[in-house]
Amino acid sequence: MRILVTGGAGFLGSHLCDRLIAGGHDVLCLDNFFTGRKSNIEHLLGNPRFELIRHDVIDPFKFEVDQIYNLACPASPPHYQYNPIKTIKTSVMGAINCLGLAKRTKARVFQASTSEVYGDPNIHPQTEDYWGNVNPIGRRSCYDEGKRCAETLFFDYHRENKVDIRVVRIFNTYGPRMHPNDGRVVSNFIVQALRGEDITIYGDGSQTRSFCYVDDLIEGFLRLMNQELTVGPVNIGNPGEFTMLELAKLVLEIVGGSSKIVHLPLPSDDPKQRRPDITLAKKYLGWEPTVPLVEGLRRTVEYFRKEIQAG
């Protein structure tokens, strides 16, 4: 197939491009390099089945494709809060442009949504039928509400125009090619430990997250895209739940060194708990994560070690 991946030079997008190329597909990688990096897809540039297009999803685009994966959007708080208006435009107008293309070409289109649509959840773990607890005017709203609106657009295009959609809700994911300055907890802790700096925990460290290794996540993407049982939304994430303090101690154990753990005030609207219910992923996709946190962290530490030495 000929497949368009928006945000294809990003952390997740580049891993998806790798899997699609390995599967024998032609890949169009579209990225404006706001958070994507050329180094993520450098190894694919000489491949005749790979094409890189520098373009912003906010602006219209036309291609002839069989499938579209819409992954374009800054996804870490420092990046999406840097230009919040641009973030919400990327989610909303990017979705409209992808859906318009899917409608014209009759391509199947995949939306990378997020666990952030659940906000600071009142139910735990989060199931796909939970509507969420989101502040519509907070600092995180440009991302949370942008992604919620994108889901609305996907389902309206599906109902009104019979567009063939798939929607995934991604929970915290980590692995090689994460941006070292993306401000997410795994990369923060690893980079701080490797540099011998204090490890900063916001709040008392009791808030929880679930961490899915990138290879597991991409496998979930492909299974959701290429099945006929559900259009989604489907949670993809690791149901293993860890506190920030547990994660920090695990990173220190793997990296070694003399970093100390220090505590800073908790940011506003920061969710206290986050864990996916993956019943639907198991039922429809036969999917569950296979890479344990310790193993995934080791691989990620090795990647960052090389990055820091090279930089």
mmCIF file of C-alpha atoms in Angstrom:
data_model
loop_
_atom_site.group_PDB
_atom_site.id
_atom_site.type_symbol
_atom_site.label_atom_id
_atom_site.label_comp_id
_atom_site.label_asym_id
_atom_site.label_seq_id
_atom_site.Cartn_x
_atom_site.Cartn_y
_atom_site.Cartn_z
ATOM 1 C CA MET A 1 0.000 0.000 0.000
ATOM 2 C CA ARG A 2 0.864 3.674 -0.296
ATOM 3 C CA ILE A 3 0.609 5.138 3.193
ATOM 4 C CA LEU A 4 0.782 8.732 4.451
ATOM 5 C CA VAL A 5 2.162 9.290 7.962
ATOM 6 C CA THR A 6 1.728 12.865 9.250
ATOM 7 C CA GLY A 7 4.225 13.672 11.999
ATOM 8 C CA GLY A 8 6.334 10.863 10.521
ATOM 9 C CA ALA A 9 9.667 12.283 11.730
ATOM 10 C CA GLY A 10 8.504 12.372 15.356
ATOM 11 C CA PHE A 11 9.162 9.853 18.121
ATOM 12 C CA LEU A 12 6.194 7.589 17.343
ATOM 13 C CA GLY A 13 5.916 8.495 13.655
ATOM 14 C CA SER A 14 9.471 7.424 12.828
ATOM 15 C CA HIS A 15 8.987 4.023 14.488
ATOM 16 C CA LEU A 16 5.730 3.606 12.550
ATOM 17 C CA CYS A 17 7.506 4.486 9.270
ATOM 18 C CA ASP A 18 10.106 1.788 10.064
ATOM 19 C CA ARG A 19 7.420 -0.865 10.588
ATOM 20 C CA LEU A 20 5.478 0.118 7.445
ATOM 21 C CA ILE A 21 8.606 0.082 5.257
ATOM 22 C CA ALA A 22 9.577 -3.311 6.751
ATOM 23 C CA GLY A 23 6.071 -4.503 5.804
ATOM 24 C CA GLY A 24 6.737 -3.684 2.140
ATOM 25 C CA HIS A 25 4.643 -0.490 1.913
ATOM 26 C CA ASP A 26 5.477 2.840 0.266
ATOM 27 C CA VAL A 27 5.545 5.575 2.906
ATOM 28 C CA LEU A 28 4.991 9.313 2.519
ATOM 29 C CA CYS A 29 6.349 10.972 5.661
ATOM 30 C CA LEU A 30 4.939 14.461 6.205
ATOM 31 C CA ASP A 31 6.451 16.659 8.943
ATOM 32 C CA ASN A 32 7.086 20.359 9.624
ATOM 33 C CA PHE A 33 9.931 19.532 12.074
ATOM 34 C CA PHE A 34 8.491 21.546 14.959
ATOM 35 C CA THR A 35 9.169 18.596 17.283
ATOM 36 C CA GLY A 36 10.087 15.923 14.704
ATOM 37 C CA ARG A 37 13.781 15.417 13.935
ATOM 38 C CA LYS A 38 15.569 14.473 10.726
ATOM 39 C CA SER A 39 17.878 12.204 12.718
ATOM 40 C CA ASN A 40 14.831 10.003 13.495
ATOM 41 C CA ILE A 41 14.291 9.139 9.818
ATOM 42 C CA GLU A 42 17.797 9.694 8.432
ATOM 43 C CA HIS A 43 18.316 5.947 7.970
ATOM 44 C CA LEU A 44 15.249 5.817 5.670
ATOM 45 C CA LEU A 45 16.187 8.695 3.357
ATOM 46 C CA GLY A 46 17.967 6.472 0.809
ATOM 47 C CA ASN A 47 15.128 3.932 0.718
ATOM 48 C CA PRO A 48 13.189 4.059 -2.597
ATOM 49 C CA ARG A 49 9.943 3.263 -0.749
ATOM 50 C CA PHE A 50 10.298 6.281 1.561
ATOM 51 C CA GLU A 51 9.513 9.886 0.697
ATOM 52 C CA LEU A 52 9.974 12.858 3.038
ATOM 53 C CA ILE A 53 7.765 15.939 2.596
ATOM 54 C CA ARG A 54 8.317 19.068 4.695
ATOM 55 C CA HIS A 55 4.818 20.419 5.246
ATOM 56 C CA ASP A 56 2.510 21.624 8.026
ATOM 57 C CA VAL A 57 -0.782 19.698 8.415
ATOM 58 C CA ILE A 58 -2.568 22.992 9.103
ATOM 59 C CA ASP A 59 -2.157 23.782 5.374
ATOM 60 C CA PRO A 60 -4.086 21.626 2.860
ATOM 61 C CA PHE A 61 -2.301 18.786 1.068
ATOM 62 C CA LYS A 62 -3.213 16.347 -1.698
ATOM 63 C CA PHE A 63 -1.818 12.862 -2.238
ATOM 64 C CA GLU A 64 -3.084 9.589 -3.670
ATOM 65 C CA VAL A 65 -2.879 7.116 -0.791
ATOM 66 C CA ASP A 66 -4.517 3.938 0.551
ATOM 67 C CA GLN A 67 -4.097 4.678 4.263
ATOM 68 C CA ILE A 68 -3.426 7.761 6.407
ATOM 69 C CA TYR A 69 -1.974 7.783 9.929
ATOM 70 C CA ASN A 70 -2.467 11.211 11.543
ATOM 71 C CA LEU A 71 0.237 11.543 14.219
ATOM 72 C CA ALA A 72 1.047 15.247 13.707
ATOM 73 C CA CYS A 73 0.885 17.199 16.975
ATOM 74 C CA PRO A 74 3.353 18.253 19.688
ATOM 75 C CA ALA A 75 2.635 15.825 22.521
ATOM 76 C CA SER A 76 4.617 16.910 25.594
ATOM 77 C CA PRO A 77 3.491 19.790 27.857
ATOM 78 C CA PRO A 78 6.498 22.118 27.207
ATOM 79 C CA HIS A 79 6.095 21.673 23.437
ATOM 80 C CA TYR A 80 2.323 21.961 23.194
ATOM 81 C CA GLN A 81 2.194 24.893 25.648
ATOM 82 C CA TYR A 82 4.961 26.755 23.775
ATOM 83 C CA ASN A 83 2.430 27.882 21.144
ATOM 84 C CA PRO A 84 -1.001 26.770 22.405
ATOM 85 C CA ILE A 85 -2.976 28.301 19.520
ATOM 86 C CA LYS A 86 -0.788 26.502 16.995
ATOM 87 C CA THR A 87 -1.264 23.250 18.980
ATOM 88 C CA ILE A 88 -5.066 23.362 18.816
ATOM 89 C CA LYS A 89 -4.936 24.349 15.127
ATOM 90 C CA THR A 90 -2.673 21.346 14.446
ATOM 91 C CA SER A 91 -5.156 18.978 16.114
ATOM 92 C CA VAL A 92 -8.322 20.445 14.586
ATOM 93 C CA MET A 93 -7.235 21.630 11.138
ATOM 94 C CA GLY A 94 -4.840 18.690 10.749
ATOM 95 C CA ALA A 95 -7.763 16.325 11.412
ATOM 96 C CA ILE A 96 -9.965 18.171 8.901
ATOM 97 C CA ASN A 97 -7.256 18.013 6.219
ATOM 98 C CA CYS A 98 -6.591 14.297 6.819
ATOM 99 C CA LEU A 99 -10.324 13.511 6.810
ATOM 100 C CA GLY A 100 -10.887 15.547 3.636
ATOM 101 C CA LEU A 101 -8.114 13.591 1.915
ATOM 102 C CA ALA A 102 -9.536 10.277 3.194
ATOM 103 C CA LYS A 103 -13.006 11.218 1.923
ATOM 104 C CA ARG A 104 -11.673 12.051 -1.561
ATOM 105 C CA THR A 105 -9.350 9.036 -1.932
ATOM 106 C CA LYS A 106 -11.519 6.581 0.060
ATOM 107 C CA ALA A 107 -8.447 5.855 2.206
ATOM 108 C CA ARG A 108 -8.730 4.475 5.725
ATOM 109 C CA VAL A 109 -7.605 7.164 8.196
ATOM 110 C CA PHE A 110 -6.157 6.651 11.674
ATOM 111 C CA GLN A 111 -6.245 9.265 14.435
ATOM 112 C CA ALA A 112 -3.589 9.184 17.159
ATOM 113 C CA SER A 113 -5.656 10.466 20.068
ATOM 114 C CA THR A 114 -4.527 10.474 23.663
ATOM 115 C CA SER A 115 -5.338 9.453 27.223
ATOM 116 C CA GLU A 116 -5.381 13.226 27.877
ATOM 117 C CA VAL A 117 -8.989 13.201 26.578
ATOM 118 C CA TYR A 118 -9.826 11.697 30.008
ATOM 119 C CA GLY A 119 -8.306 14.747 31.777
ATOM 120 C CA ASP A 120 -7.802 14.262 35.523
ATOM 121 C CA PRO A 121 -9.997 11.144 35.676
ATOM 122 C CA ASN A 122 -12.657 10.438 38.296
ATOM 123 C CA ILE A 123 -12.712 6.740 37.387
ATOM 124 C CA HIS A 124 -9.781 4.346 37.500
ATOM 125 C CA PRO A 125 -8.613 2.647 35.346
ATOM 126 C CA GLN A 126 -9.972 4.577 32.350
ATOM 127 C CA THR A 127 -12.334 2.806 29.940
ATOM 128 C CA GLU A 128 -13.180 4.089 26.446
ATOM 129 C CA ASP A 129 -16.785 4.899 27.417
ATOM 130 C CA TYR A 130 -15.622 7.379 30.103
ATOM 131 C CA TRP A 131 -16.247 10.979 28.941
ATOM 132 C CA GLY A 132 -13.422 12.518 30.916
ATOM 133 C CA ASN A 133 -12.875 15.313 33.427
ATOM 134 C CA VAL A 134 -11.160 18.062 31.434
ATOM 135 C CA ASN A 135 -10.643 21.743 32.227
ATOM 136 C CA PRO A 136 -11.602 23.519 28.949
ATOM 137 C CA ILE A 137 -9.701 26.751 29.788
ATOM 138 C CA GLY A 138 -6.521 25.511 31.507
ATOM 139 C CA ARG A 139 -2.882 25.451 30.392
ATOM 140 C CA ARG A 140 -3.233 21.904 29.046
ATOM 141 C CA SER A 141 -6.531 22.557 27.243
ATOM 142 C CA CYS A 142 -4.939 23.387 23.882
ATOM 143 C CA TYR A 143 -3.844 19.745 23.706
ATOM 144 C CA ASP A 144 -6.635 17.991 25.650
ATOM 145 C CA GLU A 145 -9.503 19.797 23.941
ATOM 146 C CA GLY A 146 -7.754 19.824 20.549
ATOM 147 C CA LYS A 147 -7.556 16.027 20.654
ATOM 148 C CA ARG A 148 -11.152 15.729 21.899
ATOM 149 C CA CYS A 149 -12.320 17.933 19.028
ATOM 150 C CA ALA A 150 -10.311 15.836 16.544
ATOM 151 C CA GLU A 151 -12.124 12.715 17.777
ATOM 152 C CA THR A 152 -15.454 14.526 17.290
ATOM 153 C CA LEU A 153 -14.485 15.376 13.712
ATOM 154 C CA PHE A 154 -13.429 11.793 12.987
ATOM 155 C CA PHE A 155 -16.744 10.370 14.170
ATOM 156 C CA ASP A 156 -18.790 13.058 12.368
ATOM 157 C CA TYR A 157 -16.955 12.370 9.092
ATOM 158 C CA HIS A 158 -17.558 8.654 9.702
ATOM 159 C CA ARG A 159 -21.293 9.108 10.328
ATOM 160 C CA GLU A 160 -21.982 11.827 7.741
ATOM 161 C CA ASN A 161 -19.574 10.917 4.915
ATOM 162 C CA LYS A 162 -18.919 7.199 5.568
ATOM 163 C CA VAL A 163 -15.169 7.879 5.960
ATOM 164 C CA ASP A 164 -13.357 4.719 7.108
ATOM 165 C CA ILE A 165 -11.775 5.712 10.449
ATOM 166 C CA ARG A 166 -9.761 4.167 13.261
ATOM 167 C CA VAL A 167 -9.149 6.032 16.557
ATOM 168 C CA VAL A 168 -6.550 5.068 19.169
ATOM 169 C CA ARG A 169 -6.086 6.639 22.600
ATOM 170 C CA ILE A 170 -2.396 6.521 23.458
ATOM 171 C CA PHE A 171 -1.218 6.263 27.063
ATOM 172 C CA ASN A 172 2.310 7.251 28.180
ATOM 173 C CA THR A 173 4.836 5.768 25.767
ATOM 174 C CA TYR A 174 8.632 5.805 25.950
ATOM 175 C CA GLY A 175 11.634 4.459 24.076
ATOM 176 C CA PRO A 176 14.479 5.402 21.725
ATOM 177 C CA ARG A 177 14.042 8.621 19.685
ATOM 178 C CA MET A 178 12.157 10.459 22.410
ATOM 179 C CA HIS A 179 13.159 14.104 22.297
ATOM 180 C CA PRO A 180 15.708 14.650 25.105
ATOM 181 C CA ASN A 181 14.077 17.994 26.013
ATOM 182 C CA ASP A 182 10.465 16.964 25.612
ATOM 183 C CA GLY A 183 9.750 17.428 29.319
ATOM 184 C CA ARG A 184 8.132 14.014 29.719
ATOM 185 C CA VAL A 185 8.869 12.117 32.860
ATOM 186 C CA VAL A 186 10.822 9.139 31.425
ATOM 187 C CA SER A 187 13.171 11.242 29.284
ATOM 188 C CA ASN A 188 13.501 13.839 32.084
ATOM 189 C CA PHE A 189 14.550 11.265 34.671
ATOM 190 C CA ILE A 190 16.949 9.430 32.327
ATOM 191 C CA VAL A 191 18.650 12.576 30.997
ATOM 192 C CA GLN A 192 18.988 14.046 34.512
ATOM 193 C CA ALA A 193 20.471 10.780 35.843
ATOM 194 C CA LEU A 194 22.907 10.435 32.919
ATOM 195 C CA ARG A 195 24.096 14.017 33.444
ATOM 196 C CA GLY A 196 24.457 13.492 37.188
ATOM 197 C CA GLU A 197 21.826 16.172 37.933
ATOM 198 C CA ASP A 198 19.131 16.023 40.611
ATOM 199 C CA ILE A 199 16.025 14.097 39.523
ATOM 200 C CA THR A 200 13.033 16.425 39.789
ATOM 201 C CA ILE A 201 9.683 15.032 40.894
ATOM 202 C CA TYR A 202 6.613 17.279 40.842
ATOM 203 C CA GLY A 203 4.540 16.968 43.997
ATOM 204 C CA ASP A 204 5.184 14.159 46.483
ATOM 205 C CA GLY A 205 5.772 11.551 43.756
ATOM 206 C CA SER A 206 2.646 9.525 44.584
ATOM 207 C CA GLN A 207 0.907 10.342 41.278
ATOM 208 C CA THR A 208 0.862 7.354 38.941
ATOM 209 C CA ARG A 209 1.449 6.745 35.242
ATOM 210 C CA SER A 210 1.528 3.657 33.026
ATOM 211 C CA PHE A 211 4.448 3.298 30.638
ATOM 212 C CA CYS A 212 4.230 1.452 27.332
ATOM 213 C CA TYR A 213 7.354 0.670 25.303
ATOM 214 C CA VAL A 214 7.227 2.123 21.786
ATOM 215 C CA ASP A 215 7.476 -1.231 19.938
ATOM 216 C CA ASP A 216 4.397 -2.513 21.770
ATOM 217 C CA LEU A 217 2.473 0.657 20.945
ATOM 218 C CA ILE A 218 3.269 0.531 17.209
ATOM 219 C CA GLU A 219 2.164 -3.113 17.114
ATOM 220 C CA GLY A 220 -1.160 -1.934 18.589
ATOM 221 C CA PHE A 221 -1.454 0.774 15.900
ATOM 222 C CA LEU A 222 -1.005 -1.736 13.071
ATOM 223 C CA ARG A 223 -3.468 -4.206 14.566
ATOM 224 C CA LEU A 224 -6.126 -1.521 15.035
ATOM 225 C CA MET A 225 -5.634 -0.101 11.533
ATOM 226 C CA ASN A 226 -5.846 -3.455 9.795
ATOM 227 C CA GLN A 227 -8.873 -5.060 11.469
ATOM 228 C CA GLU A 228 -12.597 -4.759 10.696
ATOM 229 C CA LEU A 229 -14.211 -5.312 14.112
ATOM 230 C CA THR A 230 -14.083 -1.781 15.561
ATOM 231 C CA VAL A 231 -13.373 1.815 14.526
ATOM 232 C CA GLY A 232 -12.441 2.674 18.103
ATOM 233 C CA PRO A 233 -11.674 4.530 20.192
ATOM 234 C CA VAL A 234 -9.370 1.868 21.640
ATOM 235 C CA ASN A 235 -6.967 2.444 24.551
ATOM 236 C CA ILE A 236 -3.409 1.344 23.789
ATOM 237 C CA GLY A 237 -1.080 1.460 26.771
ATOM 238 C CA ASN A 238 0.472 -0.588 29.510
ATOM 239 C CA PRO A 239 -1.874 -1.327 32.452
ATOM 240 C CA GLY A 240 1.120 -1.684 34.819
ATOM 241 C CA GLU A 241 0.915 1.345 37.127
ATOM 242 C CA PHE A 242 3.920 3.034 38.758
ATOM 243 C CA THR A 243 4.316 6.079 40.989
ATOM 244 C CA MET A 244 6.744 8.806 39.924
ATOM 245 C CA LEU A 245 8.899 7.905 42.921
ATOM 246 C CA GLU A 246 9.088 4.239 41.856
ATOM 247 C CA LEU A 247 10.045 5.276 38.308
ATOM 248 C CA ALA A 248 12.767 7.648 39.553
ATOM 249 C CA LYS A 249 14.290 4.930 41.757
ATOM 250 C CA LEU A 250 14.217 2.415 38.878
ATOM 251 C CA VAL A 251 15.969 4.860 36.532
ATOM 252 C CA LEU A 252 18.638 5.556 39.177
ATOM 253 C CA GLU A 253 19.152 1.815 39.621
ATOM 254 C CA ILE A 254 19.708 1.309 35.864
ATOM 255 C CA VAL A 255 21.832 4.425 35.246
ATOM 256 C CA GLY A 256 23.809 4.405 38.481
ATOM 257 C CA GLY A 257 25.545 7.592 39.604
ATOM 258 C CA SER A 258 24.906 9.911 42.509
ATOM 259 C CA SER A 259 21.787 11.878 41.474
ATOM 260 C CA LYS A 260 19.442 12.840 44.288
ATOM 261 C CA ILE A 261 15.643 13.041 44.097
ATOM 262 C CA VAL A 262 14.215 16.536 44.713
ATOM 263 C CA HIS A 263 10.578 17.648 44.856
ATOM 264 C CA LEU A 264 8.992 20.656 43.087
ATOM 265 C CA PRO A 265 5.391 21.986 43.169
ATOM 266 C CA LEU A 266 2.798 20.061 41.125
ATOM 267 C CA PRO A 267 1.735 21.820 37.861
ATOM 268 C CA SER A 268 -1.950 22.775 37.428
ATOM 269 C CA ASP A 269 -4.371 20.142 36.041
ATOM 270 C CA ASP A 270 -1.713 17.430 36.314
ATOM 271 C CA PRO A 271 -3.602 14.087 36.481
ATOM 272 C CA LYS A 272 -3.087 12.191 39.762
ATOM 273 C CA GLN A 273 -3.693 8.758 38.205
ATOM 274 C CA ARG A 274 -3.431 7.401 34.697
ATOM 275 C CA ARG A 275 -3.899 3.744 33.758
ATOM 276 C CA PRO A 276 -5.604 2.253 30.727
ATOM 277 C CA ASP A 277 -8.267 -0.413 30.760
ATOM 278 C CA ILE A 278 -7.157 -2.488 27.730
ATOM 279 C CA THR A 279 -10.119 -4.902 27.625
ATOM 280 C CA LEU A 280 -11.124 -3.691 24.141
ATOM 281 C CA ALA A 281 -7.557 -3.952 22.787
ATOM 282 C CA LYS A 282 -7.388 -7.557 24.009
ATOM 283 C CA LYS A 283 -10.853 -8.363 22.647
ATOM 284 C CA TYR A 284 -10.633 -6.791 19.178
ATOM 285 C CA LEU A 285 -6.898 -6.704 18.476
ATOM 286 C CA GLY A 286 -5.552 -9.616 20.529
ATOM 287 C CA TRP A 287 -3.083 -7.009 21.820
ATOM 288 C CA GLU A 288 -1.344 -6.496 25.127
ATOM 289 C CA PRO A 289 2.119 -5.126 25.932
ATOM 290 C CA THR A 290 5.034 -7.573 26.056
ATOM 291 C CA VAL A 291 8.076 -5.454 27.016
ATOM 292 C CA PRO A 292 8.538 -5.106 30.825
ATOM 293 C CA LEU A 293 9.343 -1.613 32.160
ATOM 294 C CA VAL A 294 12.865 -2.573 33.313
ATOM 295 C CA GLU A 295 13.784 -3.955 29.866
ATOM 296 C CA GLY A 296 12.281 -0.988 28.008
ATOM 297 C CA LEU A 297 14.048 1.477 30.304
ATOM 298 C CA ARG A 298 17.401 -0.256 29.712
ATOM 299 C CA ARG A 299 17.003 0.144 25.929
ATOM 300 C CA THR A 300 15.944 3.771 26.353
ATOM 301 C CA VAL A 301 18.863 4.572 28.687
ATOM 302 C CA GLU A 302 21.294 3.143 26.096
ATOM 303 C CA TYR A 303 19.767 5.360 23.398
ATOM 304 C CA PHE A 304 20.048 8.507 25.555
ATOM 305 C CA ARG A 305 23.562 7.603 26.660
ATOM 306 C CA LYS A 306 24.680 7.631 23.001
ATOM 307 C CA GLU A 307 22.702 10.827 22.298
ATOM 308 C CA ILE A 308 24.312 12.687 25.185
ATOM 309 C CA GLN A 309 27.818 11.453 24.286
ATOM 310 C CA ALA A 310 27.284 12.473 20.629
ATOM 311 C CA GLY A 311 25.820 15.859 21.602
#
